């Protein structure tokens, strides 16, 4: 993390409009993606994200994105599992002009139950869903979470997923407001430890994690 800290400091001192440029693009079926490069905000780095969406009703979708992002978004991975499938994401970063980070490795799904039970539901046309239906969580998904997402621009869509999530998905991955190649994504996670009231998770703008496939 030292190089990133140093970069942030130098950029702050220079107080210029931007520091580095990064490629900004997305592709729905894996690497690579191509697109123009954009100027990042001070302190930002180039972030690559891979998001695998697996639905019991369809094939695996592997989404790849490149964008500017905050260093807090680097080298994180996490997942959100619900009754009909799962979303698994990992990121990596680099900090040179228009660099392409190493392709991140998405965590594998655990089948070991961890004792937590969460409500689970999904909506394909609303950013809210609620249900009495529950599921048993596995692996390191120690949070119950609801994702609310709106896409606009080249794709217009709202959806919601409620299920078991990792802490990293609640705090970082699931909270993004970004715009890449004409697609605007606004995504928020509302998580709890399972029993108590839901509370809003952090809000961070970051590398985009797009899921333009329909949920059903
Ligand atoms: C996911 O993140 C955790 C915590 O940082 C780490 O221990 C694990 O190795 C990562 N998994 C992958 C596949 O990178």
XYZ file of C-alpha atoms and ligand atoms in Angstrom:
230
model
C 0.000 0.000 0.000
C 2.977 2.311 0.407
C 3.208 3.309 -3.285
C -0.480 4.245 -3.280
C -0.089 6.362 -0.154
C 2.800 8.209 -1.726
C 0.879 8.781 -4.926
C -2.004 10.248 -2.984
C 0.308 12.627 -1.152
C 2.033 13.879 -4.302
C -1.270 14.461 -6.072
C -2.635 16.389 -3.119
C 0.400 18.644 -3.079
C 0.221 19.350 -6.772
C -3.493 20.116 -6.497
C -3.992 19.612 -10.191
C -7.264 18.441 -11.656
C -6.163 14.867 -12.057
C -3.226 12.568 -11.607
C -3.398 9.496 -13.798
C -5.625 8.241 -16.571
C -7.220 4.815 -16.612
C -9.061 2.811 -19.197
C -12.791 2.891 -18.622
C -14.720 0.011 -20.115
C -16.793 -3.053 -19.412
C -17.329 -6.377 -21.080
C -19.932 -8.971 -20.254
C -18.049 -12.130 -21.101
C -14.664 -11.847 -19.448
C -11.426 -10.070 -20.333
C -10.360 -7.885 -22.012
C -12.485 -4.789 -22.531
C -11.657 -1.863 -24.725
C -12.593 1.739 -24.342
C -11.220 5.210 -24.065
C -9.161 6.339 -21.142
C -10.426 8.870 -18.613
C -8.718 11.230 -16.182
C -9.027 10.018 -12.610
C -9.656 12.151 -9.537
C -6.767 12.926 -7.219
C -5.494 9.827 -5.465
C -7.403 7.379 -7.614
C -5.838 4.308 -9.199
C -6.819 1.982 -12.055
C -9.128 -0.772 -10.839
C -10.047 -4.044 -12.535
C -13.100 -5.922 -11.292
C -14.427 -9.350 -12.197
C -17.999 -10.149 -11.210
C -19.393 -13.628 -11.687
C -23.146 -13.917 -11.570
C -24.522 -17.422 -11.376
C -28.246 -17.954 -11.455
C -29.878 -21.344 -11.051
C -31.955 -20.438 -14.085
C -29.133 -19.539 -16.457
C -25.485 -19.629 -17.451
C -22.612 -18.006 -15.594
C -22.030 -14.386 -16.548
C -18.520 -13.075 -16.096
C -18.388 -9.314 -16.135
C -15.083 -7.474 -16.455
C -14.609 -3.739 -15.853
C -11.740 -1.270 -15.861
C -12.101 2.157 -14.274
C -10.609 4.743 -11.954
C -11.218 3.988 -8.308
C -10.286 4.726 -4.743
C -7.377 2.655 -3.347
C -9.780 1.304 -0.697
C -11.345 -0.679 -3.560
C -8.131 -2.546 -4.332
C -7.631 -6.261 -3.791
C -10.986 -6.943 -2.218
C -13.295 -9.843 -2.888
C -16.736 -10.743 -1.681
C -20.052 -12.337 -2.455
C -23.798 -12.044 -2.128
C -25.813 -15.255 -2.244
C -29.556 -15.505 -2.550
C -32.164 -18.138 -3.174
C -31.747 -18.122 -6.947
C -28.007 -17.650 -7.319
C -24.933 -15.738 -6.287
C -22.787 -12.768 -7.219
C -19.051 -13.077 -6.602
C -16.609 -10.225 -7.150
C -12.890 -9.559 -6.881
C -10.779 -6.492 -7.702
C -7.146 -5.576 -8.327
C -5.340 -2.300 -8.984
C -2.325 -0.623 -10.531
C -1.199 2.972 -10.347
C 0.551 3.903 -13.615
C -1.013 5.809 -16.470
C -3.455 3.560 -18.360
C -2.100 0.434 -16.697
C -4.181 -2.753 -16.734
C -4.222 -4.525 -13.342
C -3.680 -8.297 -13.111
C -6.983 -10.107 -13.611
C -8.471 -10.682 -10.144
C -9.445 -14.155 -8.960
C -13.045 -14.499 -7.841
C -13.507 -16.457 -4.594
C -15.043 -19.898 -4.874
C -18.348 -20.701 -3.264
C -18.313 -22.441 0.089
C -20.943 -25.034 0.954
C -20.107 -25.039 4.682
C -22.980 -23.563 6.703
C -21.915 -20.851 9.144
C -24.973 -20.745 11.388
C -26.495 -17.505 10.089
C -29.976 -17.451 8.569
C -31.121 -14.552 6.365
C -34.250 -13.571 4.535
C -33.903 -14.001 0.787
C -35.737 -12.529 -2.161
C -35.100 -10.779 -5.434
C -36.888 -8.343 -7.664
C -36.299 -7.746 -11.319
C -38.174 -4.460 -11.577
C -37.826 -2.752 -8.218
C -34.906 -1.831 -5.998
C -36.730 -3.308 -3.016
C -37.908 -6.757 -2.075
C -39.127 -8.341 1.126
C -40.134 -11.850 2.014
C -40.630 -14.320 4.807
C -38.496 -16.843 2.968
C -35.108 -17.569 4.536
C -31.844 -19.292 3.633
C -28.857 -20.643 5.526
C -25.593 -18.784 4.922
C -22.279 -20.445 4.109
C -18.559 -19.679 4.215
C -17.670 -16.116 5.194
C -21.062 -14.611 4.375
C -21.698 -13.439 7.926
C -24.109 -10.616 7.082
C -27.707 -10.426 5.941
C -27.949 -7.854 3.204
C -30.211 -6.226 0.679
C -28.779 -4.809 -2.503
C -30.672 -1.995 -4.241
C -29.481 -1.235 -7.732
C -30.427 1.148 -10.510
C -28.930 1.111 -13.968
C -29.487 3.932 -16.416
C -28.045 5.028 -19.728
C -27.383 2.241 -22.220
C -29.341 -0.148 -19.978
C -32.266 0.908 -17.823
C -33.139 -1.381 -14.997
C -33.835 -1.592 -11.291
C -33.362 -4.672 -9.217
C -32.996 -5.904 -5.688
C -31.456 -8.933 -4.045
C -31.733 -9.961 -0.415
C -29.624 -12.750 1.030
C -26.311 -13.649 2.701
C -23.300 -11.386 2.098
C -19.673 -10.998 3.096
C -18.627 -7.973 5.139
C -16.587 -6.732 2.173
C -19.631 -6.888 -0.081
C -21.683 -4.915 2.452
C -19.039 -2.267 3.051
C -17.189 -1.844 -0.238
C -18.208 -3.886 -3.251
C -21.944 -3.402 -2.987
C -21.777 0.388 -2.649
C -20.933 2.134 -5.878
C -21.985 5.048 -7.978
C -20.217 5.005 -11.308
C -20.528 5.712 -14.941
C -18.619 3.704 -17.529
C -19.132 3.839 -21.268
C -22.622 5.213 -21.146
C -23.851 2.977 -18.373
C -24.602 4.568 -15.006
C -24.713 2.310 -11.996
C -26.031 3.213 -8.581
C -25.744 0.365 -6.136
C -26.218 0.250 -2.379
C -26.134 -2.449 0.259
C -28.142 -2.414 3.464
C -26.725 -4.991 5.855
C -27.235 -6.304 9.343
C -25.781 -9.042 11.492
C -28.912 -11.066 11.010
C -31.280 -10.208 13.812
C -31.197 -6.495 14.477
C -32.454 -3.590 12.403
C -30.940 -2.967 9.015
C -28.669 0.001 8.653
C -27.196 1.727 5.638
C -23.722 0.615 4.738
C -20.910 2.927 3.768
C -21.177 4.875 0.599
C -18.164 4.697 -1.649
C -17.679 5.564 -5.231
C -15.535 3.031 -6.921
C -14.816 0.537 -9.589
C -18.001 -0.497 -11.185
C -19.569 -3.885 -10.763
C -22.164 -4.218 -13.390
C -24.774 -6.854 -13.674
C -26.744 -6.152 -16.730
C -28.094 -9.656 -17.103
C -31.633 -10.137 -16.036
C -32.119 -11.872 -12.776
C -34.655 -14.240 -14.204
C -10.408 -12.870 -0.629
O -10.118 -11.956 0.414
C -9.679 -12.601 1.593
C -9.552 -11.540 2.681
O -8.735 -10.496 2.265
C -8.379 -13.350 1.314
O -7.936 -14.014 2.480
C -8.618 -14.366 0.202
O -7.411 -14.994 -0.154
C -9.206 -13.677 -1.015
N -9.589 -14.703 -1.991
C -9.174 -14.653 -3.256
C -9.662 -15.732 -4.151
O -8.418 -13.791 -3.672
